[in-house]
XYZ file of C-alpha atoms in Angstrom:
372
model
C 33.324 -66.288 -31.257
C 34.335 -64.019 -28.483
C 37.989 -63.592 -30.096
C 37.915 -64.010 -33.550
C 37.313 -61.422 -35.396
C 34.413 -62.102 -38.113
C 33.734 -60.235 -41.760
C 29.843 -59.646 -42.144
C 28.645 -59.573 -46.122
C 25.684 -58.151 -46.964
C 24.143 -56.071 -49.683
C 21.837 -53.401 -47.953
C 23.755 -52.284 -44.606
C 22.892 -49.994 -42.767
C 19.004 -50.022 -43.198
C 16.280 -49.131 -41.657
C 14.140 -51.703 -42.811
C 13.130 -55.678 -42.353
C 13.688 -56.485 -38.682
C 15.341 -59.973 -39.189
C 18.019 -58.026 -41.037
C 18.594 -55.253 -38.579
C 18.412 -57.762 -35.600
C 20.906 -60.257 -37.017
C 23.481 -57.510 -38.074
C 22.846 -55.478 -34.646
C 23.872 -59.215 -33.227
C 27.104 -59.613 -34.880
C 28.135 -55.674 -34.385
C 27.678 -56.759 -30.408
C 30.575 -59.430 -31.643
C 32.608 -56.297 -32.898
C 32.607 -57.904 -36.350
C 32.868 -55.977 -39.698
C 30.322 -55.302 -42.200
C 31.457 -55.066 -45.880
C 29.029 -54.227 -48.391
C 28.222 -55.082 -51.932
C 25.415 -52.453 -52.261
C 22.094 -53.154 -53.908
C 20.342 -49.552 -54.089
C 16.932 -51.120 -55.442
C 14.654 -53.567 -55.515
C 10.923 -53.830 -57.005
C 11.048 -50.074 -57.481
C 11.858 -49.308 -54.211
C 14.797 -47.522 -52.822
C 17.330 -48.326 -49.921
C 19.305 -45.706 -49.509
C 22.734 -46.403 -46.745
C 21.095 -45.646 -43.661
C 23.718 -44.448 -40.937
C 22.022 -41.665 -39.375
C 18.827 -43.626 -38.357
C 20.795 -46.982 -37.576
C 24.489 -46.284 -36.199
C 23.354 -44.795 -32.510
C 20.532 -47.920 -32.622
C 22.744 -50.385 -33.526
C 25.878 -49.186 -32.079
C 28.179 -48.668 -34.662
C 28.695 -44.865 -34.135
C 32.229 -45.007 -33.531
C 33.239 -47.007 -36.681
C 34.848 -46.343 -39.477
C 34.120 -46.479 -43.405
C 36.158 -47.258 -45.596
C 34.645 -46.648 -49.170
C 35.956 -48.690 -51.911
C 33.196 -46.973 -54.583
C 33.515 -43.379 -55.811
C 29.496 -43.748 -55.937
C 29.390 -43.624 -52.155
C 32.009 -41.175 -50.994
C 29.212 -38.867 -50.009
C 29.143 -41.373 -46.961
C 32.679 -39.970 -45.665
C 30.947 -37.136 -43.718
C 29.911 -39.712 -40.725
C 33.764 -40.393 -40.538
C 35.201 -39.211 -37.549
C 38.970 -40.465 -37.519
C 39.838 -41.311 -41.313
C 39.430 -40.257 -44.345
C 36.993 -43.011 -46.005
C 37.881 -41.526 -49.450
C 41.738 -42.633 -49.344
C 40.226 -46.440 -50.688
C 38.951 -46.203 -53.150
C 39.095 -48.633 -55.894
C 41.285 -50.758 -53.763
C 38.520 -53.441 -53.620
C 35.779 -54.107 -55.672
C 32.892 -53.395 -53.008
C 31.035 -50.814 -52.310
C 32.635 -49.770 -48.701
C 33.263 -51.550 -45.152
C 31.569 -50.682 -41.895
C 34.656 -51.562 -39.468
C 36.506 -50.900 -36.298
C 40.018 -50.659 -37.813
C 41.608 -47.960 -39.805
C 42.531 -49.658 -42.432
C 41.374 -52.986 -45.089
C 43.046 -56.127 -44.879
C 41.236 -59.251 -45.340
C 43.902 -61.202 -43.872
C 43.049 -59.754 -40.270
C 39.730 -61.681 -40.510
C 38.989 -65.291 -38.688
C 35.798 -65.859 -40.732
C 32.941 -64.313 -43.341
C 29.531 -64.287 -42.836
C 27.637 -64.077 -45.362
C 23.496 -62.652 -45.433
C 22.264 -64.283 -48.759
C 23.838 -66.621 -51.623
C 24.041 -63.451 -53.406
C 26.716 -61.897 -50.701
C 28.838 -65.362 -51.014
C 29.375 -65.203 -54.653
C 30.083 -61.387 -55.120
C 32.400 -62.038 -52.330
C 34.478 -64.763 -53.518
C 34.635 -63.399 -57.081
C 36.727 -60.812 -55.617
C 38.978 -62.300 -52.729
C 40.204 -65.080 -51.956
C 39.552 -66.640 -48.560
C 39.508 -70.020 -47.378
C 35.821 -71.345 -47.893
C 36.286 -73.441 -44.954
C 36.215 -70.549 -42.701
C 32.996 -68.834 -44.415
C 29.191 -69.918 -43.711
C 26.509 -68.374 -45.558
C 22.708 -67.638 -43.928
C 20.888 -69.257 -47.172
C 17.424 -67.071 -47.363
C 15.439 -67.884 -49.787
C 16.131 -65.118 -52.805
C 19.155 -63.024 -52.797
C 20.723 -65.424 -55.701
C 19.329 -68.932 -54.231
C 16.240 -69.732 -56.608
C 17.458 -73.428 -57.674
C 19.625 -76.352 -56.837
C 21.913 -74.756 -60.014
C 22.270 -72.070 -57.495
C 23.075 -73.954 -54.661
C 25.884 -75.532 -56.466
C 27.705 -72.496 -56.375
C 28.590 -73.444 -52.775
C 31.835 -75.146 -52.062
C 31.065 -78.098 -50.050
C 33.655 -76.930 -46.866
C 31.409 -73.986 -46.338
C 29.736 -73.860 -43.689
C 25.382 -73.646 -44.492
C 22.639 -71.916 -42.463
C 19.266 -73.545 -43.338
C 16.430 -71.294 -42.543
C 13.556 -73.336 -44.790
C 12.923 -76.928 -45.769
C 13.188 -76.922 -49.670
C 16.108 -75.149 -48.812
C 17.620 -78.082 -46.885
C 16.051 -80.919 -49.447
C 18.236 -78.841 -51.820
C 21.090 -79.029 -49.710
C 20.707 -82.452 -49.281
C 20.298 -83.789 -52.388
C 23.657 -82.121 -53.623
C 25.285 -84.193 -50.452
C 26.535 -80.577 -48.921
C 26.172 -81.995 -45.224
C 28.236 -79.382 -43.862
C 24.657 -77.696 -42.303
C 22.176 -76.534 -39.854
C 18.172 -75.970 -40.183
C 17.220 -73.150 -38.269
C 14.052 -72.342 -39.836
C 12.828 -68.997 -39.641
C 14.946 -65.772 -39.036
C 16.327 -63.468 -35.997
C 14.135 -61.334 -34.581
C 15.381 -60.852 -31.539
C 18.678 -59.540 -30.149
C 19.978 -60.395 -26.325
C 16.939 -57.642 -25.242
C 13.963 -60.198 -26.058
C 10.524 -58.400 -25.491
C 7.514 -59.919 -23.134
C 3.830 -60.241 -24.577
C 2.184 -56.777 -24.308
C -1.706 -57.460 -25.310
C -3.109 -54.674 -27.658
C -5.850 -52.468 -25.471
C -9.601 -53.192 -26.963
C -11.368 -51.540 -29.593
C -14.611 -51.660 -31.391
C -12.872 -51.922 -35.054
C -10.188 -54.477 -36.050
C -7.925 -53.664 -38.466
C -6.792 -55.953 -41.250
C -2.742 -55.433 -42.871
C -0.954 -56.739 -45.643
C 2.655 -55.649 -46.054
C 5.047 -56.080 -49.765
C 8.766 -54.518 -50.473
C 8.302 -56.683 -53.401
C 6.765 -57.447 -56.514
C 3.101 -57.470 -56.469
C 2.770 -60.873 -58.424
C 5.179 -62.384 -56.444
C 3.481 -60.696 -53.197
C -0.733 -61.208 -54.076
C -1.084 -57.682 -54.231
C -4.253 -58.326 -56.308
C -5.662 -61.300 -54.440
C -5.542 -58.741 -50.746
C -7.678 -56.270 -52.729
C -10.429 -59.580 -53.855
C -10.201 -60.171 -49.721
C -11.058 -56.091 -48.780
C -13.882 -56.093 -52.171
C -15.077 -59.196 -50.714
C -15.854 -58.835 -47.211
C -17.455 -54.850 -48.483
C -19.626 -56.486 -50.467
C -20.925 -59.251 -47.753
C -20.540 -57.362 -44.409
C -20.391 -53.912 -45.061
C -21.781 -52.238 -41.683
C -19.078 -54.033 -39.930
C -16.029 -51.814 -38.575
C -13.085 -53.699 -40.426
C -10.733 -51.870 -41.460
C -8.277 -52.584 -44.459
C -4.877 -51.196 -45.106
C -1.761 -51.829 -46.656
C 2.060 -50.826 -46.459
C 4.554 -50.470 -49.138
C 3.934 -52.271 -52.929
C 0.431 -52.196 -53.943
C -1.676 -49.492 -56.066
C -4.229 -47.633 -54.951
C -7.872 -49.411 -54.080
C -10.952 -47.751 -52.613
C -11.501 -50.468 -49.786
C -7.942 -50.410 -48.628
C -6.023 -47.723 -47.068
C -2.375 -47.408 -48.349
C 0.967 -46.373 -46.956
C 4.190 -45.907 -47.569
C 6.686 -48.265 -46.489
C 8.318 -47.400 -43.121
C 11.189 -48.037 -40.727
C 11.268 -50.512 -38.162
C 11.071 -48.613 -35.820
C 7.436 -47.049 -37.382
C 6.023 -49.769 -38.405
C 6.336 -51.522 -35.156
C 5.166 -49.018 -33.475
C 2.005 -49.172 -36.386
C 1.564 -53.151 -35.820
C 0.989 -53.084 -32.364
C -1.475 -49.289 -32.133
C -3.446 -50.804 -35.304
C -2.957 -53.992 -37.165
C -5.415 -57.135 -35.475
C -4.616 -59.911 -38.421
C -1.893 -59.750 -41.016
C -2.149 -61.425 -44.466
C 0.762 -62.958 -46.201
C 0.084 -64.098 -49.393
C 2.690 -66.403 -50.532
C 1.740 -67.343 -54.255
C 4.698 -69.779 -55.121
C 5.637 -67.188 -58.180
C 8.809 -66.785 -56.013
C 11.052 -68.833 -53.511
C 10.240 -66.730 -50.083
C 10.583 -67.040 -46.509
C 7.907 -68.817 -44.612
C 5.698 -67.683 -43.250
C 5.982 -63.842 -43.558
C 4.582 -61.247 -41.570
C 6.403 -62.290 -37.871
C 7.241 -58.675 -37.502
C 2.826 -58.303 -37.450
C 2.731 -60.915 -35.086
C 5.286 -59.926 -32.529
C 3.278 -56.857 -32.271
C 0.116 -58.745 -31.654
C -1.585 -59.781 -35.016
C -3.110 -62.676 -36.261
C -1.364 -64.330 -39.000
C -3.289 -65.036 -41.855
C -1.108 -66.914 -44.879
C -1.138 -69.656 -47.682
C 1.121 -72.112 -48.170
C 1.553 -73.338 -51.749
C 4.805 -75.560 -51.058
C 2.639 -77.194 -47.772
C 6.105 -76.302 -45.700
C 3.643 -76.938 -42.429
C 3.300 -79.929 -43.356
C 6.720 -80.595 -42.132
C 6.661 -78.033 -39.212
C 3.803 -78.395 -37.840
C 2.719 -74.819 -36.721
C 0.139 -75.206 -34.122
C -2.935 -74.526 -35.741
C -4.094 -71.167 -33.179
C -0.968 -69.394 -34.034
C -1.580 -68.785 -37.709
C -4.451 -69.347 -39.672
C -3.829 -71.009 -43.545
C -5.678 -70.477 -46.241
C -6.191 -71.725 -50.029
C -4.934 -68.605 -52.217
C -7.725 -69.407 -54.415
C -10.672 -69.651 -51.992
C -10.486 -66.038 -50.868
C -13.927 -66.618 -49.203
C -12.571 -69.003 -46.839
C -10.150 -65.956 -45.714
C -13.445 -63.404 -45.140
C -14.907 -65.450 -43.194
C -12.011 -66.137 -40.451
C -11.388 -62.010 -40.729
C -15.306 -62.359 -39.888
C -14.825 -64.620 -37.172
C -12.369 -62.608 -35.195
C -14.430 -59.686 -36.266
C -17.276 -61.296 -33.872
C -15.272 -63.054 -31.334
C -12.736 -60.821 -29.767
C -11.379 -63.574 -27.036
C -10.762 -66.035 -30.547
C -9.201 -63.037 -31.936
C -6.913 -62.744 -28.747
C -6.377 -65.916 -28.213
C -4.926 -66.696 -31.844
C -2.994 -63.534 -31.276
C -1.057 -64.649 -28.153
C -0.932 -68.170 -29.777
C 0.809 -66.983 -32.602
C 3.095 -64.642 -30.180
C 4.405 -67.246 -27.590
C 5.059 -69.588 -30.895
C 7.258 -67.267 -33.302
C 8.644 -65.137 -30.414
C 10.145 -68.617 -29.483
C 11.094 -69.826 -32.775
C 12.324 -66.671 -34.011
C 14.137 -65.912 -30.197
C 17.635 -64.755 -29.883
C 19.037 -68.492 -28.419
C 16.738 -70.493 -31.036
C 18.391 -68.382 -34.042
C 21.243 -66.251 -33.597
C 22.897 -68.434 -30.350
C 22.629 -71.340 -32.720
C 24.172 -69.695 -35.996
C 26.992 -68.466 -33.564
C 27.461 -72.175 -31.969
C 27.732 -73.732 -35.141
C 29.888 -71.577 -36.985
C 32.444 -71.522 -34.722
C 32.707 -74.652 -33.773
């Protein structure tokens, strides 16, 4: 869409965190499109704050403008260099706009993009715009929990699919106006090469929530850590964890980070990454790519039997019954012993997601679609 100019929706721009999000926005900004935002501020206790210092030299919006449409975020006129951001406000029932022009009219725009269901409908409850020149990235969450949700979607709008109940949804409501492109972008145009992770006599196990814990197995990573104390304790495994979980004496915890930390963390320190999916919530699947781009096993259940459909190749994640935590100690025991296995599922898993999750199998493919 080298001449039209697109309208990005999304409810968390500029941030720091979840590297499918910063990659697909980064992707559109190379487009010159617009982002407007409908901010969210928090979610599972946990605070997103509008993150232009960190993200507008990295992402290269530095020279844009923002236009603030809510008194709340005025404070965010001091990165304006040109206009005065203030001068909108109240003229539209966002939160502000991240754009090249000097001005808001939604009549300048060739299409909207929206990140989420949840984007789409805050959208179109305040503009009007022809839904046959919208599409919508459907992720689970973010307002799509049910085929009541779905409905919400007029059927000339174009559909992203990134998961397969998502697209058994889709097509049992008869919306065929739709792609599957399972998974997420994780790349922009600069793709990265397979870097293996220098040897070491301990491995170190992760697990990773910005969520609830319920939702996230919090509770069933801690059984994992007690577990394998209690059977091998003189061997050097390590156990840590990042963002929402309390505190546990077999599991060291840290804050959550930015991208461009906890990359950097994933491939100096994390060897296998469990992602407990515990069907509480409609989620992505699998989680954890960010892990395995940076060298980690993947170690994840699968309560909806998604690869069933797929058809992951078996060395590039490993799944496990959420309620036979045992079976999970003993693979982290396995790698544990044999550090070639441990490699080998690690550059498995690699040359797999980096492929599915690559710049021309996601982004290349939203962009193809939506504009013809």
């Amino acid at each position: 869409m080298k001449d039209k100019k697109i309208l990005l929706v999304d409810i968390l721009f500029p941030t720091k965190y979840s590297q499918w999000r910063i990659c697909e926005t980064t992707s559109f900004i190379q487009k010159k499109a617009d982002i407007i935002v409908f901010k969210v501020d928090s979610f599972a206790g946990i605070k997103f704050g509008a993150d232009f210092e960190e993200m507008s030299h990295q992402q290269g919006f530095e020279d844009y403008n923002i236009i603030i449409f809510d008194p709340k975020y005025n404070h965010l006129n001091k990165y304006n260099k040109k206009i005065d951001g203030t001068k909108w406000n109240g003229c539209f029932n966002a939160s502000y706009i991240v754009t090249t022009e000097e001005t808001f009219d939604l009549g300048k725009y060739d299409y909207v993009y929206h990140i989420f269901l949840m984007s789409y409908i805050r959208f179109n409850t305040c503009a009007t715009f022809p839904p046959q020149k919208q599409a919508i990235h459907l992720y689970p969450g973010g307002g799509f929990t049910s085929v009541e949700s779905a409905k919400q979607i007029h059927p000339a709008t174009k559909v992203i699919s990134t998961n397969i109940i998502t697209t058994k949804v889709l097509e049992s409501l008869g919306h065929s106006n739709f792609i599957e492109c399972l998974g997420g972008t994780f790349f922009t145009h600069s793709d990265v090469q397979w870097t293996p992770k220098r040897s070491k006599k301990e491995i170190t196990v992760a697990f990773a929530s910005m969520g609830h814990a319920a939702e996230k197995g919090a509770d069933i990573y801690k059984l994992i850590a007690k577990t394998y104390r209690e059977n091998f304790a003189d061997d050097n495994v390590k156990f840590c964890a990042i963002g929402n979980i309390t505190p546990d004496d077999n599991i060291t915890t840290h804050p959550i980070m930015p991208m461009s930390e906890l990359n950097k963390f994933y491939y100096e320190n994390v060897d296998i990454m469990i992602s407990l999916d515990t069907g509480l919530a409609f989620n992505g699947w699998p989680l954890g790519i960010e892990a395995v781009l940076g060298g980690a096993v993947l170690m994840t259940t699968d309560p909806h039997s998604l690869n069933s459909a797929m058809a992951i190749p078996a060395d590039a994640l490993y799944i496990f019954d959420i309620k036979n935590t045992y079976d999970a100690v003993n693979f982290i025991r396995t790698m544990y012993l044999d550090r070639e296995k441990l490699l080998h599922h690690a550059q498995a898993g690699w040359n797999y997601f980096s492929h599915v999750n690559s710049y021309n199998s996601q982004q290349q493919k939203i962009f193809d679609f939506i504009e013809a």
